[in-house]
Structures are given as C-alpha cells and as structure tokens.
mmCIF file of C-alpha atoms in Angstrom:
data_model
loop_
_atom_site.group_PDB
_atom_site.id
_atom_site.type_symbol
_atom_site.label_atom_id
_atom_site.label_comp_id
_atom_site.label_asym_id
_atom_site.label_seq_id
_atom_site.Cartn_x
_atom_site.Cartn_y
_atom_site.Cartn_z
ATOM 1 C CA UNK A 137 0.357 16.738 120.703
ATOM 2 C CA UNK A 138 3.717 16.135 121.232
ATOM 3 C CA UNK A 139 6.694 15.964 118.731
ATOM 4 C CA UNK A 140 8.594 12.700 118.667
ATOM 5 C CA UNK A 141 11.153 13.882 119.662
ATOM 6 C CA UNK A 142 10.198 14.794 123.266
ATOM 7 C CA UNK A 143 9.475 12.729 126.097
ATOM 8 C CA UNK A 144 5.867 13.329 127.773
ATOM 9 C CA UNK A 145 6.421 11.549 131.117
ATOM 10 C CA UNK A 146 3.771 9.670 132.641
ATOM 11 C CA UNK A 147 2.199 11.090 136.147
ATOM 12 C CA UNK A 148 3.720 9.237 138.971
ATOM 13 C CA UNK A 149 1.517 8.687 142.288
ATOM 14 C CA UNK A 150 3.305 8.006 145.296
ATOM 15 C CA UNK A 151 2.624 4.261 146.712
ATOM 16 C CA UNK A 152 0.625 4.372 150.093
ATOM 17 C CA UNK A 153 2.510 1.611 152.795
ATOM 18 C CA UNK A 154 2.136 1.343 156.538
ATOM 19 C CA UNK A 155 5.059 3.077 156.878
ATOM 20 C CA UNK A 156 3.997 6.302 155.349
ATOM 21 C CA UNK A 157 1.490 6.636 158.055
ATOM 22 C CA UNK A 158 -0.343 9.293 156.014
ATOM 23 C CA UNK A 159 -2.769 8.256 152.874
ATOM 24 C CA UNK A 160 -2.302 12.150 151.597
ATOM 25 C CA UNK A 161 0.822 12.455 149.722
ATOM 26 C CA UNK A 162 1.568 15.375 147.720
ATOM 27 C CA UNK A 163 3.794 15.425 144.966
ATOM 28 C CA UNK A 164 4.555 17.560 141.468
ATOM 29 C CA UNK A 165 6.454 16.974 138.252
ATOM 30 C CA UNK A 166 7.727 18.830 135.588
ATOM 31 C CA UNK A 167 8.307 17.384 132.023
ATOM 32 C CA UNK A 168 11.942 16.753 131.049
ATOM 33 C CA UNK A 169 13.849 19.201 128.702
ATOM 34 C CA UNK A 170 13.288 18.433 125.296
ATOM 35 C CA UNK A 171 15.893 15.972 123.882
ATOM 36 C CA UNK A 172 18.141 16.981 120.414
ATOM 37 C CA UNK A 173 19.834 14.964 118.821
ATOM 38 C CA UNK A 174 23.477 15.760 118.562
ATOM 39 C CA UNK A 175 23.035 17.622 122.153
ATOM 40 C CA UNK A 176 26.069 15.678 124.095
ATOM 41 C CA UNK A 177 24.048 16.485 127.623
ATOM 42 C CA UNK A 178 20.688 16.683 128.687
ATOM 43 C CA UNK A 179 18.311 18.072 131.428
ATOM 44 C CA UNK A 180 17.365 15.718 133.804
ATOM 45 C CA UNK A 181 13.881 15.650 135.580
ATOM 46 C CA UNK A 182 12.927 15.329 138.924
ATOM 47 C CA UNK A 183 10.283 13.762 141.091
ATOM 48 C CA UNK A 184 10.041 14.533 144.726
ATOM 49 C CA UNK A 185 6.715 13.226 147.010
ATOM 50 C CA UNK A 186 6.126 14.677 150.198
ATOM 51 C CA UNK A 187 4.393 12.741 153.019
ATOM 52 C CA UNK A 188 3.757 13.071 157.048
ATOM 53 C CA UNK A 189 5.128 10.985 159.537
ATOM 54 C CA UNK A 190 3.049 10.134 162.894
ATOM 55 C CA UNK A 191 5.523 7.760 164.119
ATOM 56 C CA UNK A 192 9.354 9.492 163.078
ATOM 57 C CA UNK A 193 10.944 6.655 165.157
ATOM 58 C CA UNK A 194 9.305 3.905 163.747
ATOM 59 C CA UNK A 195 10.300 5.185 159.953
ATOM 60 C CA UNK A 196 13.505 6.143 160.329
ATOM 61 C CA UNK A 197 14.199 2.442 161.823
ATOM 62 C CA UNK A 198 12.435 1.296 158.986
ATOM 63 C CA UNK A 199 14.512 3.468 155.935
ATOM 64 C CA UNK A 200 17.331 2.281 157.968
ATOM 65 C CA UNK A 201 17.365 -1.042 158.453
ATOM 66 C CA UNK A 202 18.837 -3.344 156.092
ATOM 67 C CA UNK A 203 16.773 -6.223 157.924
ATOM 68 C CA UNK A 204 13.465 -4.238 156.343
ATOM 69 C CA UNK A 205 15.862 -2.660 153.320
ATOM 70 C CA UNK A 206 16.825 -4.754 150.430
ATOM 71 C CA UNK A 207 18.773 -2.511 148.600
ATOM 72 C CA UNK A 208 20.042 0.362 151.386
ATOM 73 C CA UNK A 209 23.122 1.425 149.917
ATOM 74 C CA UNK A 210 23.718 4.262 152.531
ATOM 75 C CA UNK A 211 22.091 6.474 155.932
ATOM 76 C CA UNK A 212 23.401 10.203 157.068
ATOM 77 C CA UNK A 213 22.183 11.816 160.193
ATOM 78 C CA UNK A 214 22.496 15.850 160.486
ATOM 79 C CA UNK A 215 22.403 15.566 164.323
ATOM 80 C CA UNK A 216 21.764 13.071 166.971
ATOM 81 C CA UNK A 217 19.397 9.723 167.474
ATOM 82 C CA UNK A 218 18.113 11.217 170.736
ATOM 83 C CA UNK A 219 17.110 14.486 168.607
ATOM 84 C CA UNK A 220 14.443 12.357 166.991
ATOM 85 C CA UNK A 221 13.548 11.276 170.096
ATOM 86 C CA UNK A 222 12.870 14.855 171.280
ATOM 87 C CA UNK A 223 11.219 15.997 168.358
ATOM 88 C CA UNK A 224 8.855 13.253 168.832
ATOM 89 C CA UNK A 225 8.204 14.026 172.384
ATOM 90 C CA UNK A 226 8.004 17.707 171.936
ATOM 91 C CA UNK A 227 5.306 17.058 169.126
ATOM 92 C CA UNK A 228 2.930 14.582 170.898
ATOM 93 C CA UNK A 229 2.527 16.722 174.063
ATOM 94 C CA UNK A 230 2.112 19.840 171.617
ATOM 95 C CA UNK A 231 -1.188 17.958 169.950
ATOM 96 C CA UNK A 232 -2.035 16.594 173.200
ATOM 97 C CA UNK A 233 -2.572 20.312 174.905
ATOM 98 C CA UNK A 234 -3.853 21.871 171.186
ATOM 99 C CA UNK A 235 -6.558 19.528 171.556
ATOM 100 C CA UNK A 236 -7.125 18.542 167.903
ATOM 101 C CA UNK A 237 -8.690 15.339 166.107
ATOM 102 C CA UNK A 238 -6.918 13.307 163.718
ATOM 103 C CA UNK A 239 -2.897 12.107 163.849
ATOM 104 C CA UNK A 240 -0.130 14.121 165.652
ATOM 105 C CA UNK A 241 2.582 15.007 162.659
ATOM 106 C CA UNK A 242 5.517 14.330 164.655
ATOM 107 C CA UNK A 243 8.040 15.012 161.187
ATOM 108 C CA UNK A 244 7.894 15.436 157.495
ATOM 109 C CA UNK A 245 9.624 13.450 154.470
ATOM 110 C CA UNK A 246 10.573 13.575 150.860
ATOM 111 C CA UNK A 247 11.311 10.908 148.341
ATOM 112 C CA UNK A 248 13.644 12.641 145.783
ATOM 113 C CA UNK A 249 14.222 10.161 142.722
ATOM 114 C CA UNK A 250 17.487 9.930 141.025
ATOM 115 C CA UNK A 251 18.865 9.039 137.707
ATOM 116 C CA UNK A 252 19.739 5.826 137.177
ATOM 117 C CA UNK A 253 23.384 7.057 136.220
ATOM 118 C CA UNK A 254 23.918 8.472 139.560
ATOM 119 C CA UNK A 255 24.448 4.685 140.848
ATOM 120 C CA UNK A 256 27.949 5.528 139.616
ATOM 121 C CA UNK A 257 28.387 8.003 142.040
ATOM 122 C CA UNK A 258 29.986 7.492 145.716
ATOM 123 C CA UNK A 259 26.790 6.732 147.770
ATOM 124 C CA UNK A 260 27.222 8.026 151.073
ATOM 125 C CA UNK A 261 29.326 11.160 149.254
ATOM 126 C CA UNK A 262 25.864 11.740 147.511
ATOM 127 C CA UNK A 263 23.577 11.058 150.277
ATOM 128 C CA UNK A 264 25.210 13.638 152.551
ATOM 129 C CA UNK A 265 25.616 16.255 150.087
ATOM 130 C CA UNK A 266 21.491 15.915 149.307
ATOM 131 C CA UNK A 267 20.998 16.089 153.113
ATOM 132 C CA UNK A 268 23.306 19.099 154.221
ATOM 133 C CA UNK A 269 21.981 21.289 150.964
ATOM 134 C CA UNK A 270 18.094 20.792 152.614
ATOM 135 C CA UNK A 271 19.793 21.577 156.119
ATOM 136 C CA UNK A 272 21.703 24.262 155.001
ATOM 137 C CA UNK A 273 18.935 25.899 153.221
ATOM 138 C CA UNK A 274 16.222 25.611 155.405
ATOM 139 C CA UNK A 275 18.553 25.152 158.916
ATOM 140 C CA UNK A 276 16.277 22.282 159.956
ATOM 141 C CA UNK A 277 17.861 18.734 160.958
ATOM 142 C CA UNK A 278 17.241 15.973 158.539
ATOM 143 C CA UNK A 279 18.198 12.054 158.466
ATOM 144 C CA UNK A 280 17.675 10.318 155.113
ATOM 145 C CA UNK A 281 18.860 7.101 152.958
ATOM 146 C CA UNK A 282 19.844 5.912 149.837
ATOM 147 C CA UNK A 283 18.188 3.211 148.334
ATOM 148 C CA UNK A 284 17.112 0.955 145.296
ATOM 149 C CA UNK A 285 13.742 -0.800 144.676
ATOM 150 C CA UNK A 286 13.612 -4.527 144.547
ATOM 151 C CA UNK A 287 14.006 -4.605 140.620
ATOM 152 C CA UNK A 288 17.030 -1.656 141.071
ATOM 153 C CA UNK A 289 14.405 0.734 138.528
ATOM 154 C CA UNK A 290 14.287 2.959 140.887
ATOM 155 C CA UNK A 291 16.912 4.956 142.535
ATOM 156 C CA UNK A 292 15.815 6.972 145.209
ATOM 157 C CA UNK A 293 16.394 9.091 148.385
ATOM 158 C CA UNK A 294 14.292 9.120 151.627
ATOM 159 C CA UNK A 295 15.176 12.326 153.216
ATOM 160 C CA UNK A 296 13.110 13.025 156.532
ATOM 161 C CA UNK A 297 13.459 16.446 158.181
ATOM 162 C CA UNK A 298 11.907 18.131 161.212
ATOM 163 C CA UNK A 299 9.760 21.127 160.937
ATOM 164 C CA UNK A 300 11.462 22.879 164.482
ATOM 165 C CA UNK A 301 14.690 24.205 164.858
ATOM 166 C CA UNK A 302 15.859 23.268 168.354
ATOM 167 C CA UNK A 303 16.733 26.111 170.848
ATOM 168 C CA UNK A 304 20.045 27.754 171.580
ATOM 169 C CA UNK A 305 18.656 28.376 174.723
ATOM 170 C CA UNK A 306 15.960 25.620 176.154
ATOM 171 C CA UNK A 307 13.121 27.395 177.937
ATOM 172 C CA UNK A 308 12.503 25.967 181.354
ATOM 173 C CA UNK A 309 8.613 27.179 183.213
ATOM 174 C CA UNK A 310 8.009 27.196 186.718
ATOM 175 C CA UNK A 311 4.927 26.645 188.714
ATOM 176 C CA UNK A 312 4.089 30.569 189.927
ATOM 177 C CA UNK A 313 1.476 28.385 192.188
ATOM 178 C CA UNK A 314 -0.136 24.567 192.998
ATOM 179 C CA UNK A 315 -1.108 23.632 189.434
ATOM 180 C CA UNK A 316 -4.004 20.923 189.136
ATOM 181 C CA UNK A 317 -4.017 18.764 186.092
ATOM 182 C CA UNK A 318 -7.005 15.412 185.454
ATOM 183 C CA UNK A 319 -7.007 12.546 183.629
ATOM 184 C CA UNK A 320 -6.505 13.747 180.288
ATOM 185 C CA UNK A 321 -3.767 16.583 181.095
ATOM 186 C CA UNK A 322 -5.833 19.329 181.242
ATOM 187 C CA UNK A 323 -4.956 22.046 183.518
ATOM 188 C CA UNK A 324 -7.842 22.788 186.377
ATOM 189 C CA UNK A 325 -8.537 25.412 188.251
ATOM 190 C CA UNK A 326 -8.611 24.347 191.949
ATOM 191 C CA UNK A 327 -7.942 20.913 193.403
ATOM 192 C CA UNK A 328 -11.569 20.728 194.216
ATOM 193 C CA UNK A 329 -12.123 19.807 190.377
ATOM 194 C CA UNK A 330 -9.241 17.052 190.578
ATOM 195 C CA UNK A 331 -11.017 15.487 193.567
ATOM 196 C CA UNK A 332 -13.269 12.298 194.075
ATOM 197 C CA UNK A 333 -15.999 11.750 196.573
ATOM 198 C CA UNK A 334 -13.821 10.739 199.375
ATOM 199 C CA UNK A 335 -11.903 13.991 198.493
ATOM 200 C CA UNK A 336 -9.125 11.989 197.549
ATOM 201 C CA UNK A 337 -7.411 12.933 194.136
ATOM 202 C CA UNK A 338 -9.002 10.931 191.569
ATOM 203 C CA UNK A 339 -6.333 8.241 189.567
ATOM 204 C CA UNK A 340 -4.521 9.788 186.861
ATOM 205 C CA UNK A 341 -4.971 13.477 187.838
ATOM 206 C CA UNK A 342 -1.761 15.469 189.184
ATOM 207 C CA UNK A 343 -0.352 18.263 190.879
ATOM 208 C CA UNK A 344 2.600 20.206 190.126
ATOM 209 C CA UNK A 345 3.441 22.010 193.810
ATOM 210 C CA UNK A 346 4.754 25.476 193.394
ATOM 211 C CA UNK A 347 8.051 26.744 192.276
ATOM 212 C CA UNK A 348 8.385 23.299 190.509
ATOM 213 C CA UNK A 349 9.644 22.746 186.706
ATOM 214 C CA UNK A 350 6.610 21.841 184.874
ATOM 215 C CA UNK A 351 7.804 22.525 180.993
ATOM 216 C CA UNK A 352 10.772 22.061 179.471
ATOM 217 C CA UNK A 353 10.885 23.750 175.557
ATOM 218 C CA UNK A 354 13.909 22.426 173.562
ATOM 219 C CA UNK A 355 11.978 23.270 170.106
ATOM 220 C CA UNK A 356 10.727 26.492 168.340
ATOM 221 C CA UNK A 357 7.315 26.512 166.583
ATOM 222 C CA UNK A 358 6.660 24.543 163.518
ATOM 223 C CA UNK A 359 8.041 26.404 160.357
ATOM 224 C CA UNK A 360 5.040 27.491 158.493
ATOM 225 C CA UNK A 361 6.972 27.358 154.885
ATOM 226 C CA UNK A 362 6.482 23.508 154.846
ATOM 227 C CA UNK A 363 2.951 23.579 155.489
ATOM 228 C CA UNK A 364 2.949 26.266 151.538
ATOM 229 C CA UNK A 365 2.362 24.483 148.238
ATOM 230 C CA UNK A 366 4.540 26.731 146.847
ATOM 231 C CA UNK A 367 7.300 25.523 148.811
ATOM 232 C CA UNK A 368 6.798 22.297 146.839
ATOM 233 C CA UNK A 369 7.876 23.564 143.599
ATOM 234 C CA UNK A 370 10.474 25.535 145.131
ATOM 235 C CA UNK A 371 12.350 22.701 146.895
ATOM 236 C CA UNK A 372 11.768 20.395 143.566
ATOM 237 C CA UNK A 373 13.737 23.298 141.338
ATOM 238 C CA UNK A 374 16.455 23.139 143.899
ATOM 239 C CA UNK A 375 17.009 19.653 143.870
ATOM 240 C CA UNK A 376 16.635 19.847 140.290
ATOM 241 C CA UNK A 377 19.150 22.237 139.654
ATOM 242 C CA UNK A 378 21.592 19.723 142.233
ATOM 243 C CA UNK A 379 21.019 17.402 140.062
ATOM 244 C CA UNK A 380 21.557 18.460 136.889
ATOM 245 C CA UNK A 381 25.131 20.138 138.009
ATOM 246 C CA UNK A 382 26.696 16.831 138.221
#
C-alpha cells in the first residue's frame, strides 16, 4: 500500500502513430519523490520513451511543421538539414550491403515530458539547452521540438539524435580493380556472372572500372551504448536531474 500522502503514478505507454514507424517503444518511469507538507519544493518525475525511426526525414518534417503541429512552440538543430540527409543515406546503403530482414533504423528518438510549470519558461532557451546537454554528453547530433498536445496536458519534447558521429576525416575507397556489381548491389566476382545470354550486361547490374571512387564514408559505426537498456535509465536520471535544477 501506499500512504496518502504519496503519489503512485500510473504506467504510461507510449501511443503508436505512423510517424513513429516502429510498434516497439521502450520506455521506464520512476515514482515521484514523496510529497510533505510544509516542503516549499518538490522532486519532479520524469518520463522519457524511446522509439526508432525508418524514415528520419519524413519525422523530423513532421515534429516540425506547424502545418502537421498544433501546438509547436519551438525547433533547434545541432548541425545541418543536409546532415540528416547523410545520415539517412549512409544508413540505407549500410542495411542494404548487411543484408538483413526487417526496417533499416536510419535514427533514434526520445519523448522527454515536462512539467506543466515549465510553460513559463523561454521555449526555444529550453529546447536548446535539452538538446546541447544530450549532444554534449554523448557528442552525437540531435534536432528536436517543443510541443503541447491538443488539450495543452501534455508538455513535451521530441528530441531525435543520430547514433554516428560524422568523420573528421571522410574515408574515400578506390577500385584496386574492375568491380562487378547485379541487380541487387551485390558485389560479383567476374563480369561473366553480371552477363546475359547475348553477353551483354544484364539491366541493373554495374561496373565500377578501376582506380574509380566507389565509397564514400562520412559516418563512424553505430554507437553501441544506445542499443543498452541500461542506457535507458541512465539518460532518464540525467534529464531528471536537468529538470529538477530549475
């Protein structure tokens, strides 16, 4: 049981749309501090949801837009719109050569919920102080926005952050020799495999001639920390502890 005189919170689930693109969305939360009277200030609690993005693009038009966006009270961008771009790119052809099944996750985002209170505070001051604490931490870029539901009952942050850091130095591969690709962009071994009856290269197979650029790499390798559970809680104390310091 519990006394009267603390709140027990109910379990929130995080609402499936379109635009998550991802029916699994993982999220924890931690009862709030128990409440005395007399006490002049109060722990807040927090509730962050974390979800995958197959379509980065397409979401952060969506958080975005105040066409799709009743209530968007502001939008901060760590970097540039053609990073997203990139990162998108970069992704797709990744899961294209890894071969595997399912939906390329092309970026990652939280939904941190605020106290109502904090619609007091400067919007965009708040939004960008939220968004360079995750980049400073975790030296990732990240583009989020600050809005309301359509009732205003819920005050919340859509922060969306890339799991690669982007090269100081871009990697650029050349073709050592004649490199013979077919339909579905998977390297061959001789031409003779890329080849029709008529020994005519079939449509949609390629080749890259030798001592051509093939690859570009502006990105690193996916940071494995956002893939760890544990990383959940840890990012929900942080944000925790941002918000209680106001």
């Amino acid at each position: 049981f519990w006394p009267r005189h603390i709140y027990r919170p109910r379990r929130l689930r995080a609402k499936y749309t379109h635009c998550t693109h991802e029916m699994c969305m993982q999220s924890i939360f931690r009862p709030a501090e128990p409440f005395i009277r007399g006490r002049d200030t109060m722990n807040r609690n927090s509730f962050i949801s974390l979800g995958k993005l197959s379509d980065v693009n397409g979401r952060i038009r969506y958080i975005s837009s105040h066409e799709k966006q009743e209530n968007l009270y502001a939008t901060y961008n760590t970097t540039s719109g053609e990073f997203w771009h990139m990162l998108a790119k970069t992704n797709q052809n990744e899961f294209k050569k890894s071969g595997t099944r399912g939906k390329c996750v092309e970026a990652r985002e939280l939904i941190i919920a605020l106290p109502e209170c904090f619609v007091e505070l400067e919007p965009q001051a708040l939004l960008q102080q939220f968004a360079d604490y995750f980049k400073s931490s975790y030296g990732v870029e990240c583009i989020a926005a600050l809005h309301h539901n359509k009732t205003k009952t819920n005050y919340h942050i859509h922060l969306i952050f890339s799991e690669r850091k982007l090269l100081e130095n871009p990697i650029v591969k050349v073709a050592t020799r004649n490199m013979f690709y077919n339909e579905g962009g998977k390297r061959m071994r001789t031409k003779q495999e890329i080849l029709n009856e008529s020994g005519e290269i079939r449509k949609g197979c390629k080749i890259i001639p030798k001592g051509k650029v093939y690859e570009r790499q502006f990105f690193g390798k996916k940071q494995a920390i956002f893939k760890d559970y544990i990383w959940l809680e840890t990012i929900k104390q942080q944000y925790t502890e941002l918000i209680n310091s106001y």
